[in-house]
Amino acid sequence: MNIKESEELFNLSQQVIPGGVNSPVRAFRAVGRNPLFIKRAQGSHITDEDDNTYIDYVGSWGPAILGHAHPQVIESVQRACRDGLTFGAPTRKEYLLAEMICEAMPSIEKVRLVNSGTEAVMSAIRTARGYTGREYIIKFKGNYHGHSDGLLVKAGSGALTTTVPDSGGVPADYSRNTLIALYNDRESVHALMEQYKDKVAAVIVEPVAANMGVVLPEEGFLKFLRDITQEYGSLLIFDEVITGFRLGYGGAQEWYGVFPDMTTLGKIIGGGMPLAAYGGRKEIMDQVSPVGPVYQAGTLSGNPVATTAGIETLKLLKAHPEYYTQMEQHAARLAEAFRKFGRRKHEKIYVNQIASLLCAFYTDREVVDYDTAVSSDVKEYAEHFGYLLEHGIYTAPAQFEAMFVSVAHTEEDIQKTCNIILG
Ligand code: KE4
């Protein structure tokens, strides 16, 4: 596979950008290769600087649910650009997109548009603390909510519950108010709530975990979180940056019928442009400036070009519920191909799949939480990743991510991918 241009660009890029990338996972370090530099994407395919083309199952980590460069989205964005890129003033489109989000997820009565999932989660947590007057946040081991200081934490060496920073540059004190529970482990949540009682502002959870690979909530786990937060007067925050409009038009909260107090969104709602959001009940969101005392702001928040891409994307998803059925069927076929590969080669493979999200873990254990997810053999993953890439299939360059199927993946793409998975 000729990747000369990518190699050259990678050498140059590392001189002026840390690791040659603007987000660590893109560096391909987890799969022991140098990254490909992508120059174009169309539908279900991406093309690198050496004109190698791949069937893309990363989809920019979720936003490209319609496939890349959907003509209706592109045309509307081009038109919007001609009216100016940014005004720093309220626009009709911010209202329209906010209205669409509230209509899709009734638990969201008011929503604030921001620029990234990190910013959405950071702001949601600040709002939860402002609304409750409490300081502690409970998150789950293996859940990722962006890179704000208070969330880059790991279990402290002593008690499981307290945390220490999990990144350079984060003062120890910043992790003091972040507690860690175990995904799908009700007792770990109950113990924390009992210990911290009326000091917990919120529990934040990925309703379907997609940052330790894909791990599904066990039967009743989300309902348990809904009940226990209500019991202790804490807020429940669903981080739906990945699952929002991905599992279905109403996200994980519609899929599971569990409705949080606050929701964070990103990726799909920007249609590929930098746009994210946090929202919830009116009395919570009215804590946010300029109405309430919780400050949050942003020069490009609700940007007219980004909101155009988001509106067009959501319009297409809403008008075509059949898209979700198609994506789920295609994802199920890919999951079965990975399982068949596992059985045939006596490899250890365990696959989790829900809607258009899936992940193959190279382990013989059932992957139901963080510990079973990390039992996966990351070398096996890297090896299969390399085989797939060299045969034109672009999957996540790290085990603890997800595969994303889009509307643009055709029957032919799926069949070809299954054949290559099976080798
Ligand atoms: P961003 O700040 O990257 O827009 O969103 C942070 C975030 C928040 N919540 C969830 C559930 C997320 O998955 C993310 C970001 N997802 C990663 C993929 N695992 C983005 C890819 C990357 O970091 O380059």
Coordinates of C-alpha atoms and ligand atoms in Angstrom, one line a residue:
M1 CA 0.0 0.0 0.0
N2 CA 1.6 3.3 -1.1
I3 CA 1.4 5.8 1.7
K4 CA 4.4 8.0 0.7
E5 CA 2.5 11.3 0.9
S6 CA 1.0 10.5 4.3
E7 CA 4.5 9.6 5.6
E8 CA 6.0 12.8 4.3
L9 CA 3.1 14.9 5.7
F10 CA 3.4 13.1 9.1
N11 CA 7.1 13.9 9.3
L12 CA 6.4 17.5 8.5
S13 CA 3.3 17.8 10.7
Q14 CA 5.2 16.5 13.7
Q15 CA 7.5 19.5 13.5
V16 CA 4.7 22.0 14.1
I17 CA 1.8 20.0 15.8
P18 CA 2.3 17.8 18.9
G19 CA 2.4 14.2 17.5
G20 CA 1.5 15.6 14.1
V21 CA -2.2 15.4 15.0
N22 CA -4.9 17.6 16.5
S23 CA -6.4 14.8 18.5
P24 CA -4.4 12.0 20.0
V25 CA -6.3 8.9 18.8
R26 CA -5.7 10.1 15.2
A27 CA -1.9 9.3 15.6
F28 CA -2.5 5.6 15.2
R29 CA -0.2 4.9 18.1
A30 CA -2.6 2.3 19.6
V31 CA -2.2 0.2 16.4
G32 CA 1.5 0.8 16.0
R33 CA 1.3 2.5 12.6
N34 CA 1.8 6.0 11.2
P35 CA -1.5 7.8 10.5
L36 CA -3.0 8.3 7.1
F37 CA -3.6 11.9 6.0
I38 CA -7.0 12.1 4.5
K39 CA -7.7 14.6 1.7
R40 CA -11.3 13.9 0.8
A41 CA -14.4 11.9 1.8
Q42 CA -17.6 11.2 -0.1
G43 CA -20.5 9.0 1.1
S44 CA -19.1 5.9 2.8
H45 CA -15.6 6.4 1.5
I46 CA -12.5 8.4 2.4
T47 CA -9.4 9.0 0.3
D48 CA -5.9 9.5 1.6
E49 CA -3.2 11.7 0.2
D50 CA -1.8 8.8 -1.8
D51 CA -5.2 8.3 -3.4
N52 CA -5.9 5.1 -1.5
T53 CA -9.7 4.8 -0.9
Y54 CA -11.3 3.1 2.1
I55 CA -14.7 2.1 3.3
D56 CA -14.9 4.4 6.3
Y57 CA -16.3 3.0 9.7
V58 CA -15.0 5.9 11.8
G59 CA -17.2 8.5 10.2
S60 CA -15.2 11.3 12.0
W61 CA -16.1 9.5 15.3
G62 CA -19.8 9.8 14.8
P63 CA -20.8 13.0 13.0
A64 CA -20.9 11.5 9.5
I65 CA -24.1 9.5 10.1
L66 CA -25.4 10.4 6.6
G67 CA -22.1 9.6 5.0
H68 CA -19.5 12.2 4.0
A69 CA -20.4 15.4 2.0
H70 CA -24.1 14.7 1.7
P71 CA -25.2 16.9 -1.3
Q72 CA -28.1 18.4 0.6
V73 CA -25.9 19.3 3.5
I74 CA -23.1 20.7 1.4
E75 CA -25.4 22.7 -0.8
S76 CA -27.1 24.3 2.3
V77 CA -23.7 25.0 3.9
Q78 CA -22.4 26.6 0.7
R79 CA -25.4 28.9 0.6
A80 CA -25.1 29.8 4.2
C81 CA -21.4 30.7 3.8
R82 CA -22.3 33.3 1.2
D83 CA -24.4 35.1 3.8
G84 CA -21.4 35.3 6.1
L85 CA -19.6 32.9 8.4
T86 CA -20.3 34.3 11.8
F87 CA -22.0 37.3 13.3
G88 CA -21.6 36.9 17.1
A89 CA -25.3 37.7 17.3
P90 CA -28.5 35.5 17.7
T91 CA -29.8 34.0 14.5
R92 CA -32.9 32.3 13.2
K93 CA -31.0 29.0 12.7
E94 CA -29.9 28.7 16.3
Y95 CA -33.6 28.9 17.3
L96 CA -34.6 26.4 14.6
L97 CA -31.8 23.9 15.7
A98 CA -32.7 24.3 19.4
E99 CA -36.3 23.8 18.6
M100 CA -35.5 20.5 16.7
I101 CA -33.4 19.2 19.6
C102 CA -36.1 20.0 22.1
E103 CA -38.7 18.3 19.9
A104 CA -36.5 15.2 19.4
M105 CA -35.7 14.8 23.2
P106 CA -38.6 16.1 25.3
S107 CA -36.5 15.9 28.5
I108 CA -34.7 18.9 27.0
E109 CA -36.9 21.9 27.5
K110 CA -34.0 24.4 26.9
V111 CA -30.7 24.0 25.2
R112 CA -27.5 26.0 24.9
L113 CA -25.4 25.5 21.7
V114 CA -21.6 25.3 22.1
N115 CA -18.6 24.2 20.0
S116 CA -17.5 20.8 21.3
G117 CA -18.6 17.9 23.4
T118 CA -16.0 18.8 25.9
E119 CA -17.5 22.3 26.3
A120 CA -21.0 20.8 26.5
V121 CA -20.1 18.5 29.3
M122 CA -18.0 21.0 31.2
S123 CA -20.9 23.5 31.0
A124 CA -23.5 20.9 31.9
I125 CA -21.6 20.0 35.1
R126 CA -21.1 23.6 36.0
T127 CA -24.9 24.1 35.6
A128 CA -25.7 21.0 37.6
R129 CA -23.5 22.3 40.5
G130 CA -25.1 25.8 40.2
Y131 CA -28.6 24.4 40.3
T132 CA -28.1 22.0 43.2
G133 CA -25.5 24.0 45.1
R134 CA -23.6 20.7 45.5
E135 CA -20.0 20.0 44.5
Y136 CA -19.4 16.3 43.8
I137 CA -19.9 14.6 40.4
I138 CA -20.0 10.8 39.9
K139 CA -18.7 9.5 36.6
F140 CA -18.0 5.9 35.5
K141 CA -14.7 4.2 34.9
G142 CA -14.1 3.9 31.2
N143 CA -16.6 6.6 30.3
Y144 CA -15.1 9.6 28.4
H145 CA -16.7 13.0 28.5
G146 CA -14.1 15.2 26.9
H147 CA -11.0 16.7 28.3
S148 CA -12.1 19.3 30.9
D149 CA -9.8 19.2 33.9
G150 CA -12.3 17.8 36.5
L151 CA -13.1 14.8 34.2
L152 CA -9.5 13.7 33.4
V153 CA -9.4 11.5 36.5
K154 CA -8.8 7.9 37.5
A155 CA -9.5 5.9 40.5
G156 CA -7.3 6.9 43.4
S157 CA -4.9 4.2 44.6
G158 CA -6.7 3.9 47.9
A159 CA -10.5 3.8 48.0
L160 CA -12.0 3.1 44.6
T161 CA -14.3 6.1 44.9
T162 CA -11.9 9.0 45.2
T163 CA -9.9 10.1 42.2
V164 CA -6.6 11.5 41.2
P165 CA -5.8 13.4 37.9
D166 CA -5.4 11.2 34.9
S167 CA -3.5 13.8 32.8
G168 CA -0.4 15.9 33.2
G169 CA -1.2 19.5 34.1
V170 CA -4.3 18.8 36.2
P171 CA -3.8 20.0 39.8
A172 CA -4.7 17.2 42.3
D173 CA -7.3 19.5 43.8
Y174 CA -9.3 19.5 40.5
S175 CA -10.1 15.9 40.9
R176 CA -11.2 16.2 44.5
N177 CA -14.9 16.6 43.6
T178 CA -15.0 13.9 41.0
L179 CA -15.9 10.4 42.2
I180 CA -15.7 7.2 40.1
A181 CA -18.2 4.3 40.0
L182 CA -18.1 1.2 37.9
Y183 CA -20.3 0.9 34.8
N184 CA -23.2 -1.6 35.3
D185 CA -22.3 -2.0 39.0
R186 CA -25.2 -0.7 41.0
E187 CA -23.5 -1.3 44.3
S188 CA -20.6 0.9 43.4
V189 CA -23.1 3.7 42.8
H190 CA -25.1 3.1 45.8
A191 CA -22.1 3.1 48.1
L192 CA -21.0 6.5 46.7
M193 CA -24.4 8.0 47.1
E194 CA -24.7 6.6 50.6
Q195 CA -21.2 8.0 51.5
Y196 CA -21.7 11.5 49.8
K197 CA -25.5 11.7 50.2
D198 CA -26.6 15.3 49.7
K199 CA -23.2 16.4 48.3
V200 CA -23.6 14.8 44.9
A201 CA -24.6 17.4 42.2
A202 CA -24.9 14.9 39.4
V203 CA -24.2 11.5 38.0
I204 CA -22.9 11.6 34.5
V205 CA -23.1 8.5 32.3
E206 CA -22.7 7.5 28.7
P207 CA -26.1 5.7 28.4
V208 CA -24.3 3.4 25.9
A209 CA -20.6 3.4 26.7
A210 CA -18.6 3.9 23.5
N211 CA -15.3 5.0 24.8
M212 CA -14.2 1.7 26.2
G213 CA -15.2 0.1 23.0
V214 CA -19.0 -0.3 23.0
V215 CA -20.5 -1.6 26.3
L216 CA -24.2 -1.8 26.7
P217 CA -26.1 -0.8 29.9
E218 CA -27.3 -3.9 31.6
E219 CA -31.1 -4.4 31.9
G220 CA -32.4 -1.8 34.3
F221 CA -29.1 0.0 35.0
L222 CA -30.1 3.3 33.5
K223 CA -33.5 3.1 35.3
F224 CA -31.5 2.4 38.5
L225 CA -29.5 5.6 37.9
R226 CA -32.7 7.6 37.3
D227 CA -34.2 6.3 40.5
I228 CA -31.2 6.7 42.8
T229 CA -30.4 10.2 41.6
Q230 CA -34.0 11.2 42.3
E231 CA -33.8 9.6 45.7
Y232 CA -30.8 11.6 46.7
G233 CA -31.8 14.8 45.0
S234 CA -28.9 14.7 42.5
L235 CA -29.2 15.3 38.7
L236 CA -28.8 12.6 36.1
I237 CA -26.8 13.7 33.1
F238 CA -26.8 11.5 29.9
D239 CA -23.8 12.2 27.9
E240 CA -25.3 11.6 24.4
V241 CA -22.5 13.1 22.4
I242 CA -22.2 9.8 20.6
T243 CA -25.7 8.2 21.2
G244 CA -27.7 11.3 20.5
F245 CA -29.5 10.9 17.1
R246 CA -27.3 7.9 16.6
L247 CA -29.3 5.1 18.3
G248 CA -32.4 6.7 16.9
Y249 CA -33.7 10.2 16.4
G250 CA -34.5 10.4 20.1
G251 CA -31.1 9.0 21.2
A252 CA -30.5 6.6 24.0
Q253 CA -33.1 8.2 26.3
E254 CA -35.8 7.3 23.8
W255 CA -34.3 3.8 23.1
Y256 CA -34.2 2.9 26.8
G257 CA -37.2 5.0 27.9
V258 CA -35.1 6.6 30.7
F259 CA -35.2 10.4 30.8
P260 CA -32.3 12.4 32.4
D261 CA -32.4 15.8 33.9
M262 CA -29.7 17.0 31.5
T263 CA -28.3 15.8 28.2
T264 CA -25.1 16.6 26.4
L265 CA -25.0 16.3 22.6
G266 CA -22.4 16.8 19.8
K267 CA -21.1 15.2 16.7
I268 CA -24.3 14.4 14.7
I269 CA -26.1 17.7 15.6
G270 CA -23.3 19.6 13.9
G271 CA -23.5 17.5 10.8
G272 CA -19.7 17.5 10.7
M273 CA -19.2 21.1 11.7
P274 CA -18.0 22.1 15.2
L275 CA -21.2 22.2 17.2
A276 CA -22.4 20.6 20.4
A277 CA -25.0 21.3 23.0
Y278 CA -26.2 20.9 26.6
G279 CA -29.8 21.1 27.8
G280 CA -32.4 20.0 30.3
R281 CA -35.4 21.1 32.2
K282 CA -36.3 24.8 32.1
E283 CA -35.6 25.5 35.8
I284 CA -32.1 23.9 35.4
M285 CA -31.2 25.7 32.2
D286 CA -32.4 29.0 33.5
Q287 CA -29.5 28.9 35.8
V288 CA -27.3 29.7 32.8
S289 CA -26.2 33.3 32.1
P290 CA -27.6 35.7 31.2
V291 CA -30.8 34.4 33.0
G292 CA -29.0 32.8 35.9
P293 CA -25.7 32.9 37.8
V294 CA -23.9 30.1 35.9
Y295 CA -21.6 31.7 33.4
Q296 CA -20.9 30.2 30.0
A297 CA -20.1 31.8 26.7
G298 CA -18.5 31.3 23.3
T299 CA -17.6 33.4 20.3
L300 CA -18.6 30.9 17.7
S301 CA -21.4 29.2 19.7
G302 CA -24.4 28.5 17.5
N303 CA -22.5 29.6 14.4
P304 CA -24.7 30.1 11.4
V305 CA -22.7 27.7 9.1
A306 CA -22.5 25.0 11.8
T307 CA -26.2 25.3 12.6
T308 CA -27.1 25.0 8.9
A309 CA -25.2 21.7 8.7
G310 CA -26.9 20.5 11.9
I311 CA -30.4 21.5 10.8
E312 CA -30.0 19.8 7.4
T313 CA -28.6 16.6 9.0
L314 CA -31.4 16.4 11.5
K315 CA -34.1 17.2 8.9
L316 CA -32.9 14.2 6.8
L317 CA -32.7 11.9 9.8
K318 CA -36.2 12.9 10.9
A319 CA -37.7 12.5 7.4
H320 CA -36.2 9.0 7.0
P321 CA -36.7 6.7 10.0
E322 CA -35.9 3.9 7.7
Y323 CA -32.3 5.0 7.7
Y324 CA -32.0 3.7 11.3
T325 CA -33.4 0.3 10.4
Q326 CA -31.0 0.1 7.4
M327 CA -28.0 1.1 9.5
E328 CA -28.9 -1.3 12.3
Q329 CA -29.2 -4.2 9.8
H330 CA -25.8 -3.4 8.3
A331 CA -24.2 -3.1 11.7
A332 CA -25.6 -6.5 12.7
R333 CA -24.2 -8.1 9.6
L334 CA -20.7 -6.7 10.4
A335 CA -21.0 -7.9 14.0
E336 CA -21.9 -11.4 12.8
A337 CA -18.9 -11.4 10.4
F338 CA -16.6 -10.6 13.3
R339 CA -18.1 -13.4 15.4
K340 CA -17.8 -15.8 12.5
F341 CA -14.1 -14.8 12.1
G342 CA -13.7 -15.4 15.8
R343 CA -15.3 -18.9 15.7
R344 CA -13.5 -19.9 12.5
K345 CA -10.0 -18.9 13.5
H346 CA -10.6 -19.9 17.2
E347 CA -9.7 -16.3 17.9
K348 CA -11.2 -14.8 21.0
I349 CA -13.7 -12.3 19.8
Y350 CA -16.7 -10.8 21.7
V351 CA -18.8 -8.2 19.8
N352 CA -21.2 -5.7 21.2
Q353 CA -23.5 -4.0 18.7
I354 CA -26.5 -1.7 19.2
A355 CA -28.2 0.2 16.3
S356 CA -25.3 1.5 14.0
L357 CA -22.6 1.2 16.7
L358 CA -20.5 -1.9 17.2
C359 CA -17.1 -3.0 18.6
A360 CA -15.2 -6.3 18.3
F361 CA -13.2 -7.1 21.4
Y362 CA -10.4 -9.7 21.1
T363 CA -11.2 -11.6 24.3
D364 CA -13.1 -14.7 25.2
R365 CA -14.9 -12.9 28.0
E366 CA -18.3 -11.3 27.8
V367 CA -17.6 -7.6 27.7
V368 CA -20.0 -6.0 30.1
D369 CA -17.9 -3.4 31.9
Y370 CA -14.5 -1.7 32.0
D371 CA -12.6 -4.7 33.4
T372 CA -13.9 -7.1 30.8
A373 CA -13.4 -4.5 28.1
V374 CA -9.7 -4.1 29.0
S375 CA -9.2 -7.8 29.0
S376 CA -9.2 -7.5 25.2
D377 CA -5.9 -8.3 23.5
V378 CA -5.0 -5.0 21.9
K379 CA -2.2 -6.6 19.9
E380 CA -4.8 -8.8 18.2
Y381 CA -6.9 -5.8 17.6
A382 CA -4.0 -3.9 16.0
E383 CA -3.2 -6.9 13.8
H384 CA -6.7 -7.2 12.5
F385 CA -6.9 -3.4 12.1
G386 CA -3.8 -3.5 9.9
Y387 CA -5.2 -6.3 7.8
L388 CA -8.5 -4.6 7.3
L389 CA -6.8 -1.3 6.5
E390 CA -4.6 -2.9 3.9
H391 CA -7.7 -4.3 2.3
G392 CA -9.4 -1.0 2.1
I393 CA -11.4 -1.0 5.4
Y394 CA -10.9 1.9 7.7
T395 CA -11.9 1.2 11.3
A396 CA -11.1 2.9 14.6
P397 CA -7.3 2.9 15.1
A398 CA -7.7 1.9 18.7
Q399 CA -9.6 -1.0 20.5
F400 CA -11.4 1.2 22.9
E401 CA -13.5 3.1 20.4
A402 CA -16.5 2.2 18.2
M403 CA -17.3 1.3 14.6
F404 CA -19.9 3.6 13.1
V405 CA -22.2 2.5 10.2
S406 CA -23.7 5.4 8.2
V407 CA -26.7 5.7 5.9
A408 CA -24.2 5.9 3.0
H409 CA -22.9 2.4 3.5
T410 CA -24.3 0.3 0.7
E411 CA -25.2 -3.4 0.6
E412 CA -22.1 -3.8 -1.6
D413 CA -19.9 -2.0 1.0
I414 CA -21.2 -4.3 3.8
Q415 CA -20.8 -7.5 1.8
K416 CA -17.3 -6.5 0.8
T417 CA -16.4 -5.6 4.4
C418 CA -17.8 -8.9 5.7
N419 CA -15.7 -10.8 3.1
I420 CA -12.6 -9.0 4.1
I421 CA -13.3 -9.4 7.9
L422 CA -13.5 -13.1 7.3
G423 CA -10.2 -13.0 5.4
Ligands
KE4_1 P1 -15.4 16.5 21.8 O1 -14.8 17.5 22.7 O2 -14.3 15.6 21.2 O3 -16.2 17.1 20.6 O4 -16.4 15.6 22.6 C1 -15.9 15.0 23.7 C2 -16.8 13.7 24.0 C3 -17.8 13.8 25.0 N1 -18.6 12.8 25.3 C4 -18.5 11.6 24.6 C5 -19.4 10.5 25.0 C6 -17.5 11.5 23.6 O5 -17.4 10.3 22.9 C7 -16.7 12.6 23.3 C8 -15.6 12.5 22.2 N2 -15.5 11.2 21.5 C9 -14.2 10.9 21.0 C10 -14.2 9.5 20.4 N3 -14.1 8.6 21.4 C11 -13.7 12.0 20.0 C12 -12.6 11.6 19.1 C13 -11.3 12.3 19.6 O6 -11.1 12.4 20.8 O7 -10.5 12.6 18.6

